[in-house]
XYZ file of C-alpha atoms in Angstrom:
235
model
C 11.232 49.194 91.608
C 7.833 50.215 93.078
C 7.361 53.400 90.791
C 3.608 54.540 91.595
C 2.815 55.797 94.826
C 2.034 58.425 97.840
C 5.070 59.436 99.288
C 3.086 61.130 102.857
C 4.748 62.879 106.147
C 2.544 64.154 108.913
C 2.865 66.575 111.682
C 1.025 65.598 114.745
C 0.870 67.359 118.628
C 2.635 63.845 119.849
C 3.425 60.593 118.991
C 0.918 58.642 120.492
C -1.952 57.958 117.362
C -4.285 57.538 119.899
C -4.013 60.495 122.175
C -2.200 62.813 119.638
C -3.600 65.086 116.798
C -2.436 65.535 113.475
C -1.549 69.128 112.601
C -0.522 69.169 108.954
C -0.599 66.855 105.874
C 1.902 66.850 102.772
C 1.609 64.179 100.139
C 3.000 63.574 96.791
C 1.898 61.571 94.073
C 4.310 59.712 91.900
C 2.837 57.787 89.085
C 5.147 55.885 86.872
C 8.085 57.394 88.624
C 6.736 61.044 87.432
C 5.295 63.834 90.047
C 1.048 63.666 89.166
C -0.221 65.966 92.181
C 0.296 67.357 95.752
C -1.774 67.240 98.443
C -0.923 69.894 101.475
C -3.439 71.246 104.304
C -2.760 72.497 107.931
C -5.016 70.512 110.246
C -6.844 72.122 113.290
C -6.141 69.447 115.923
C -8.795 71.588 118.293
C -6.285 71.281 120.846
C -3.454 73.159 122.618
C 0.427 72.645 120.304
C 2.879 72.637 122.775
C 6.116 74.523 123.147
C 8.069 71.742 122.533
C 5.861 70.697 119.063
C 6.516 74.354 118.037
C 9.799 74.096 118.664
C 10.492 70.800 116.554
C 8.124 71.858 113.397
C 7.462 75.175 113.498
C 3.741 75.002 114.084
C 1.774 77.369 116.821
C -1.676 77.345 117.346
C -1.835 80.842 115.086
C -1.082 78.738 112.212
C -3.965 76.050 112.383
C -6.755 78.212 113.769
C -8.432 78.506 110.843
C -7.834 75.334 109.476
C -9.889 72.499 108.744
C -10.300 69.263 110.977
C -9.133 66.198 109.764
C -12.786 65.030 109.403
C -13.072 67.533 106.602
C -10.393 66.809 104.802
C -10.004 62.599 105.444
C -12.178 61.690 102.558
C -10.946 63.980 100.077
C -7.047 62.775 101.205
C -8.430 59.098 100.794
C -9.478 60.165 97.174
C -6.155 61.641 96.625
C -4.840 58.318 97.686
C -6.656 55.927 95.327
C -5.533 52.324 96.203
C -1.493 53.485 95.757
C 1.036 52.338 98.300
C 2.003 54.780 100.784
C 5.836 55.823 100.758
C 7.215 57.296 104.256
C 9.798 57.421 106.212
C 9.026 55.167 109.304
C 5.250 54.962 107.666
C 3.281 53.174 110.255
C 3.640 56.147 112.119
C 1.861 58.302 109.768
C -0.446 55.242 108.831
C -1.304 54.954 112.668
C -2.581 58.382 112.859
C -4.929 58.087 109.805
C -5.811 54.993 110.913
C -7.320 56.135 113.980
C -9.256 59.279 111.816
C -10.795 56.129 109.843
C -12.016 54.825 112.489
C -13.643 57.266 113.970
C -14.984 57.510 111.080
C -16.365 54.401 110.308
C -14.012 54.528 106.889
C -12.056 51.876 105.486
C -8.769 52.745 105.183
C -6.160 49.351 104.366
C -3.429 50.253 102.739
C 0.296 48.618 101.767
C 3.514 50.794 102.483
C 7.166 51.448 101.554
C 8.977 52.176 104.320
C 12.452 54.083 103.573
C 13.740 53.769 107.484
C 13.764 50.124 107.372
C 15.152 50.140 103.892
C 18.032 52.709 104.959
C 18.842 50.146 107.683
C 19.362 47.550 105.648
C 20.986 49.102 102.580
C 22.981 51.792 104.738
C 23.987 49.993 107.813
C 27.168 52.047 108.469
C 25.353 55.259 108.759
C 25.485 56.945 112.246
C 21.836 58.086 112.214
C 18.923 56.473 109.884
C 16.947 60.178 110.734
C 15.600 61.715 107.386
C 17.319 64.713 107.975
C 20.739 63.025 108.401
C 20.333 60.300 105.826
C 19.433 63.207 103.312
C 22.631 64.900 104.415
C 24.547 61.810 103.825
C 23.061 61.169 100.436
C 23.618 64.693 99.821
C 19.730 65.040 99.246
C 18.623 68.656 99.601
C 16.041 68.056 102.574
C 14.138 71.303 102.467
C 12.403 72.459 105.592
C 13.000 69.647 107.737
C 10.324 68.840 110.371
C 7.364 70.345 108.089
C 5.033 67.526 106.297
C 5.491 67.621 102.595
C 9.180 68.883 102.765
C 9.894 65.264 104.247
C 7.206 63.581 102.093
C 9.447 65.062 99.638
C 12.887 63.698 101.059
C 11.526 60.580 101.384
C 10.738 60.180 97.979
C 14.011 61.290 96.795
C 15.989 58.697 99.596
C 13.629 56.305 98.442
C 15.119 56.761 94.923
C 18.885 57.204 95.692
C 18.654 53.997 98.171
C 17.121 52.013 95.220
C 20.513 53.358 93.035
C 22.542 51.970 95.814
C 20.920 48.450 95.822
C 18.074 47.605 93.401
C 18.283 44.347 94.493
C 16.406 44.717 97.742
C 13.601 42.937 98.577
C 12.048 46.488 99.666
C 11.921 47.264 95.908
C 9.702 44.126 94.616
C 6.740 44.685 96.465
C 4.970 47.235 99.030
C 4.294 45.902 102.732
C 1.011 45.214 104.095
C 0.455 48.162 106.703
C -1.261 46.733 110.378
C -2.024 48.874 112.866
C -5.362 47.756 115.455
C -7.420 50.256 116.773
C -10.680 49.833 118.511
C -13.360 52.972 117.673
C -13.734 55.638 120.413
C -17.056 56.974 121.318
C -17.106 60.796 121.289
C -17.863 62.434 124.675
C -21.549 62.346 125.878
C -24.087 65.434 126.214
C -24.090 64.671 129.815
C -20.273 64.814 129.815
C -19.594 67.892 128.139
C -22.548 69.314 130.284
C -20.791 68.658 133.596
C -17.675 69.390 132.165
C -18.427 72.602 130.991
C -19.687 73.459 134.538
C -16.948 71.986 136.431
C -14.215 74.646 134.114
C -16.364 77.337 134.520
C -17.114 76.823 138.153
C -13.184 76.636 138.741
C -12.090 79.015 136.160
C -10.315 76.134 134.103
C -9.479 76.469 130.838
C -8.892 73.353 128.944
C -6.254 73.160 126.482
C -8.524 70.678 123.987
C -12.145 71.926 122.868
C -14.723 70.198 125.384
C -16.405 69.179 122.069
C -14.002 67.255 120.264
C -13.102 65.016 122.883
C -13.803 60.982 123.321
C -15.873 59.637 126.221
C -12.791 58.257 127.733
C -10.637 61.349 127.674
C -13.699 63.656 128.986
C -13.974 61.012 131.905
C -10.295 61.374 132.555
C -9.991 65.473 132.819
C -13.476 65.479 134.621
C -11.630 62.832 137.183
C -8.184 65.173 137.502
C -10.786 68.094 138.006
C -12.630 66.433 140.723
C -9.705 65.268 142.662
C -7.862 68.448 142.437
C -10.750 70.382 143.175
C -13.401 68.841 144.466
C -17.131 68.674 143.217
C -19.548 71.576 142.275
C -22.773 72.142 144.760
């Protein structure tokens, strides 16, 4: 059994890693099968959380105001990290968003994973749902505050440990996976961009639910495009 690791969960505005945000971080590290540290932060995704977002984790935009960005934070987390596998619950997901932060920031960040969906799925193929929350009912694993980053980091951690009493012979138990996910680095938004852009809001009275200042040159291009064809240009 793979007994060192960073069991991770994020909380993100979407689930697309490359128009999404993630708002809040909760990692665990296990060393040796023992708890050695905790790593929890809001994240200020500089952008609008929906209804539906607060809905699912809790999260408003009250809550991360004062947060830090993920820039901040990323190499500090990557510290945290070391070179230990990470241990999630459908972890590309979570891998994909950091991913893209690396990027961006011209970090490395290759890592190998344990994945406790696709071990549920093979270990507990009769369940009705391979969901955290309803595996952890199932396994009669106290799931804490579902939907909120290190509660689930958390759960997965303690499925990952009652799956391995149900089979230790799966190959998910020998070795991590090698975690893949391609993503090509964005350029941020020009000064030119966030000049006209800036005049184009206030000219219309638009307010934008992302900061002008945080976005790529690709997604400024995009709202100045909906602006213009909605609208119309400035004189």
């Amino acid at each position: 059994m793979i007994n060192s690791f960073i069991a991770i969960d994020l909380e993100t505005t979407g689930i697309s890693p490359g128009n999404d945000r993630i708002i809040e971080i909760g990692a665990l590290k296990v060393i040796d099968g023992k708890e050695a540290g905790t790593f929890c932060s809001f994240i200020n995704p500089r952008m609008h959380i929906s209804d539906r977002i607060t809905g699912i984790t809790g999260i408003d935009d009250a809550m991360v105001k004062n947060a830090p960005v993920i820039e901040d934070i990323f190499d500090e987390l990557s510290g945290f990290m070391e070179e230990l596998p990470l241990l999630g619950h459908n972890i590309l997901f979570d891998y994909s968003f950091l991913k893209c932060v690396a990027v961006s920031m011209n970090r490395d960040f290759e890592k190998n994973g344990i994945d406790t969906l696709k071990l549920a799925r093979r270990i507990l193929p009769e369940a009705e749902s391979k969901k955290l929350e309803f595996l952890c009912r199932y396994l009669q694993i106290d799931p804490g505050s579902s939907h909120r980053a290190f509660d689930d980091a958390h759960s997965a951690r303690l499925l990952y440990e009652k799956l391995h009493e149900i089979n230790p012979d799966d190959e998910g138990f020998e070795k991590p996976m090698k975690l893949e996910f391609g993503i090509k680095k964005k350029s941020p938004v020009t000064p030119a961009q966030l000049k006209y852009l800036k005049a184009l809001t206030a000219a219309h009275g638009i307010v934008l639910e992302t900061e002008p200042e945080s976005l790529t040159k690709n997604e400024a291009s995009r709202i100045i495009d909906r602006i213009l064809s909605v609208y119309g240009r400035i004189g």
